[in-house]
PDB file of C-alpha atoms in Angstrom:
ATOM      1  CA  UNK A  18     -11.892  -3.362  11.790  1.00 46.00           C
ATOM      2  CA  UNK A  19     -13.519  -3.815   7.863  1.00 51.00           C
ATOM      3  CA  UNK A  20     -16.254  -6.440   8.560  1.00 52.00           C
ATOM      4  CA  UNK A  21     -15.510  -9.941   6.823  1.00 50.00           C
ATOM      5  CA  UNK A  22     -19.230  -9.768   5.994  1.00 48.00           C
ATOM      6  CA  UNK A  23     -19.230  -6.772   4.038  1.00 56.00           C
ATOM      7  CA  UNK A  24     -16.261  -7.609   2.090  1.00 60.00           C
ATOM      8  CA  UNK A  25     -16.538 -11.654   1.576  1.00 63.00           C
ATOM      9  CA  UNK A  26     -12.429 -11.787   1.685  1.00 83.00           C
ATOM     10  CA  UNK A  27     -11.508 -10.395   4.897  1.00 85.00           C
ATOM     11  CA  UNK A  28     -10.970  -7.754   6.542  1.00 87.00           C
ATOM     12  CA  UNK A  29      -9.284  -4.365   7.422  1.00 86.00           C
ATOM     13  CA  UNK A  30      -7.346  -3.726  10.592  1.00 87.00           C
ATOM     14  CA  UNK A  31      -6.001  -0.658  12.537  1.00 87.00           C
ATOM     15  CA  UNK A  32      -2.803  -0.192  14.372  1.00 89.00           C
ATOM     16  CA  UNK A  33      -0.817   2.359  15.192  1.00 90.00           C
ATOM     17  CA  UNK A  34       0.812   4.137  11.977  1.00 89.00           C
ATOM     18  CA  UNK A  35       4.522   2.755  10.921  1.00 87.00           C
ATOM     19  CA  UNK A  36       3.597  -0.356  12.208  1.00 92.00           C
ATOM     20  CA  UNK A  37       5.302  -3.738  10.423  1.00 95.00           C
ATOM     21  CA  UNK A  38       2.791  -6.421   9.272  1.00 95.00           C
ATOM     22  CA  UNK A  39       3.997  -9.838  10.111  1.00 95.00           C
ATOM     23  CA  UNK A  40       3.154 -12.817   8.466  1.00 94.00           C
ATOM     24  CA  UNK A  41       1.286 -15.383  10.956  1.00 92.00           C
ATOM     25  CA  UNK A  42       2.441 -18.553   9.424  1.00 93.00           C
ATOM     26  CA  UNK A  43       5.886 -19.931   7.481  1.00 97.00           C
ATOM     27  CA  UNK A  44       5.287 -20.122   4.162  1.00 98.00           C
ATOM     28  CA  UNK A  45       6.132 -19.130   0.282  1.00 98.00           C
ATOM     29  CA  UNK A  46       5.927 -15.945  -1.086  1.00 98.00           C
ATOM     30  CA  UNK A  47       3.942 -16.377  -4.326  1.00 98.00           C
ATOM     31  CA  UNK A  48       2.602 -12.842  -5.031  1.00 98.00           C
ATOM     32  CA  UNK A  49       4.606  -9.392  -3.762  1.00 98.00           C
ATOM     33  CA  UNK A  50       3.333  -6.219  -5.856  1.00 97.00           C
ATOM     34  CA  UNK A  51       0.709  -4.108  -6.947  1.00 96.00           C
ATOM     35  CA  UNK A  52      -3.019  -5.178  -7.062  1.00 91.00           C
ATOM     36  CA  UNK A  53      -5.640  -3.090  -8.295  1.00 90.00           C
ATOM     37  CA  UNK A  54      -8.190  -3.321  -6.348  1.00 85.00           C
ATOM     38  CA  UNK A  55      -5.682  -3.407  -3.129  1.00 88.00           C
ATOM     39  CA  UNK A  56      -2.506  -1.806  -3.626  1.00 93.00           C
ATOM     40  CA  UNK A  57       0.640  -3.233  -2.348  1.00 97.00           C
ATOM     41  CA  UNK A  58      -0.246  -6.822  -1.712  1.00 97.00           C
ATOM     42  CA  UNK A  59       1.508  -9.853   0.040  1.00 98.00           C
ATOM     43  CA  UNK A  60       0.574 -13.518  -0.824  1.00 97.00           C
ATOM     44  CA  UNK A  61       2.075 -16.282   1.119  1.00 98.00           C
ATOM     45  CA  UNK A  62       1.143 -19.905   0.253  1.00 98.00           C
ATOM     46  CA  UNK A  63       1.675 -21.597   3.738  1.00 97.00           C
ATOM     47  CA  UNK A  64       2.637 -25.654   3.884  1.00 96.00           C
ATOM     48  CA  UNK A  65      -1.224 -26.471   3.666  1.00 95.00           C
ATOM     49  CA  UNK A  66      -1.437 -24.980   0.687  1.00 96.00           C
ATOM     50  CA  UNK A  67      -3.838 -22.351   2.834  1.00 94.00           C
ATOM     51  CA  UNK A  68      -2.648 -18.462   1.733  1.00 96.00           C
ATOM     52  CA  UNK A  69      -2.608 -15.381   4.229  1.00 96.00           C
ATOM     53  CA  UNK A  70      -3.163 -12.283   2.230  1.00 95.00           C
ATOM     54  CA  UNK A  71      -1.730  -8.727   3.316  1.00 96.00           C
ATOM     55  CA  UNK A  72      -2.622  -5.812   1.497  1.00 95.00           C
ATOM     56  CA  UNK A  73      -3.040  -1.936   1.752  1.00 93.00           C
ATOM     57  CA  UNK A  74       0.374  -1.833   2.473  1.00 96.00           C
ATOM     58  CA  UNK A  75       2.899   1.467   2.667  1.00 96.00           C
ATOM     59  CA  UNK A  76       5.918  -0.949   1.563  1.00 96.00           C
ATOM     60  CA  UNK A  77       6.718  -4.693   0.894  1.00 98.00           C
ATOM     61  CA  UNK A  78       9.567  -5.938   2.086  1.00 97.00           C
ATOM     62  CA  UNK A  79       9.778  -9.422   1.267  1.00 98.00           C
ATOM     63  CA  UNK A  80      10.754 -10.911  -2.819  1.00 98.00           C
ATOM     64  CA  UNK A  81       8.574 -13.223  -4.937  1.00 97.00           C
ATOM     65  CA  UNK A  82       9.029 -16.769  -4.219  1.00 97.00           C
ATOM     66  CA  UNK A  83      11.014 -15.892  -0.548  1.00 98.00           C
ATOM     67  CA  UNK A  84      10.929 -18.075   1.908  1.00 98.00           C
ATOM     68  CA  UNK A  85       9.694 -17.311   5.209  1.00 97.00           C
ATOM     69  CA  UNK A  86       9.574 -17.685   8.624  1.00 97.00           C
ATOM     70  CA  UNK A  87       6.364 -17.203  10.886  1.00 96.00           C
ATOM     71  CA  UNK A  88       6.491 -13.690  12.259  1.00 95.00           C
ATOM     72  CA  UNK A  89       8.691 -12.394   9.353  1.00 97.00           C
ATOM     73  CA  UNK A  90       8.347  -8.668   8.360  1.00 97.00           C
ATOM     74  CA  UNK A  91       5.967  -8.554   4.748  1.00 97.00           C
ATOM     75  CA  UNK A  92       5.532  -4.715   5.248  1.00 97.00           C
ATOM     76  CA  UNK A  93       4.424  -1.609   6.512  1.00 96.00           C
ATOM     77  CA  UNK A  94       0.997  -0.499   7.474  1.00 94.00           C
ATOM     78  CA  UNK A  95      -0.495   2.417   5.264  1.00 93.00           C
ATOM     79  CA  UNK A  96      -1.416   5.686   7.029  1.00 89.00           C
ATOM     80  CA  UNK A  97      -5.418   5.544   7.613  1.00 85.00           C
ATOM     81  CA  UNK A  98      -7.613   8.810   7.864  1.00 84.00           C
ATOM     82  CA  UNK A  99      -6.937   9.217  11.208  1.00 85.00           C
ATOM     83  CA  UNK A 100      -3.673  11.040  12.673  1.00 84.00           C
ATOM     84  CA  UNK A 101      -1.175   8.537  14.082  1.00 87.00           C
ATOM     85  CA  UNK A 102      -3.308   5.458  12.843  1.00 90.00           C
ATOM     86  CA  UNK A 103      -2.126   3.206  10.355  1.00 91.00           C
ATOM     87  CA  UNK A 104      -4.423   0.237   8.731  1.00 91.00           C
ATOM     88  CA  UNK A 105      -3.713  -2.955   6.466  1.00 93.00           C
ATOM     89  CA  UNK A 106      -6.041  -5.601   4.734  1.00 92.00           C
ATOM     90  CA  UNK A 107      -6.237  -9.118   6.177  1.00 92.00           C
ATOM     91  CA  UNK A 108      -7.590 -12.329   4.637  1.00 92.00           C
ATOM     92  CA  UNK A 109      -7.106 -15.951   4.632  1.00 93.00           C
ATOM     93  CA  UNK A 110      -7.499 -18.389   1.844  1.00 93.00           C
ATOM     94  CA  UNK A 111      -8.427 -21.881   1.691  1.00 92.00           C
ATOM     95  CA  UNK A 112      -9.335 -24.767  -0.322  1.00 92.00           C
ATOM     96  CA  UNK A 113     -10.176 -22.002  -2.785  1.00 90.00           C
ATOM     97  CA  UNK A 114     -12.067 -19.672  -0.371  1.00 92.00           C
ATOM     98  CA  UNK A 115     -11.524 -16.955   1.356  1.00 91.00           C
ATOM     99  CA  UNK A 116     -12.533 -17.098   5.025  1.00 89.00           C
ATOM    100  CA  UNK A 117     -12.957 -15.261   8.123  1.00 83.00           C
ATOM    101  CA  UNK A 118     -10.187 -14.637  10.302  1.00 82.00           C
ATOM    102  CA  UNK A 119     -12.023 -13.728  12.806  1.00 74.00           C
ATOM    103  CA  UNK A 120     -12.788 -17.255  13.396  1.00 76.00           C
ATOM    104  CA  UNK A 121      -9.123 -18.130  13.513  1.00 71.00           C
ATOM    105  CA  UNK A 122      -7.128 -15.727  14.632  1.00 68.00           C
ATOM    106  CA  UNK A 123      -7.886 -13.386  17.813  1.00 63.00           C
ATOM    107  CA  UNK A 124      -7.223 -10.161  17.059  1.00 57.00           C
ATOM    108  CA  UNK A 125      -5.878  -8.327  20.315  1.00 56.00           C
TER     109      UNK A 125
END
């Protein structure tokens, strides 16, 4: 896992390759598409206005201003350097900051 303290935003997780990336909260879509400085990205804007960010992504499968259910499918992990290992970008937003979902979320 990317450390949250090397990156400031969040942080990069590895699971097995193929694997779907969930969102962990209902919520909006407000961003589905191409960043440039992470590829195929996921925004949803939650209820408390918080955002869950998923990025590095192989495909999106949700639309722009969707909305979803907790545990709905956003995408697919991207293939990582290692054989049969996929990987996606994490972060959390709020009040206008990213922070560390480490300190939220248990990651198991």
């Amino acid at each position: 896992m990317k450390s949250f303290v090397k990156d400031g935003q969040g942080v990069l997780i590895k699971t097995s390759n193929s694997t779907s990336v969930d969102t962990i909260k209902e919520g909006v879509v407000i961003y589905a598409g191409e960043k440039e400085t992470h590829g195929k990205t996921v925004i949803v804007q939650h209820p408390d206005k918080s955002e869950s960010w998923y990025a590095h992504l192989q495909e999106i499968n949700v639309n722009l201003y969707e909305q979803i259910k907790k545990g709905t499918k956003v995408g697919i992990v991207s293939p990582s350097d290692e054989p049969d290992k996929g990987e996606f970008y994490f972060a959390l937003k709020a009040n206008g900051k990213f922070i560390d979902p480490n300190e939220v979320i248990s990651f198991e």
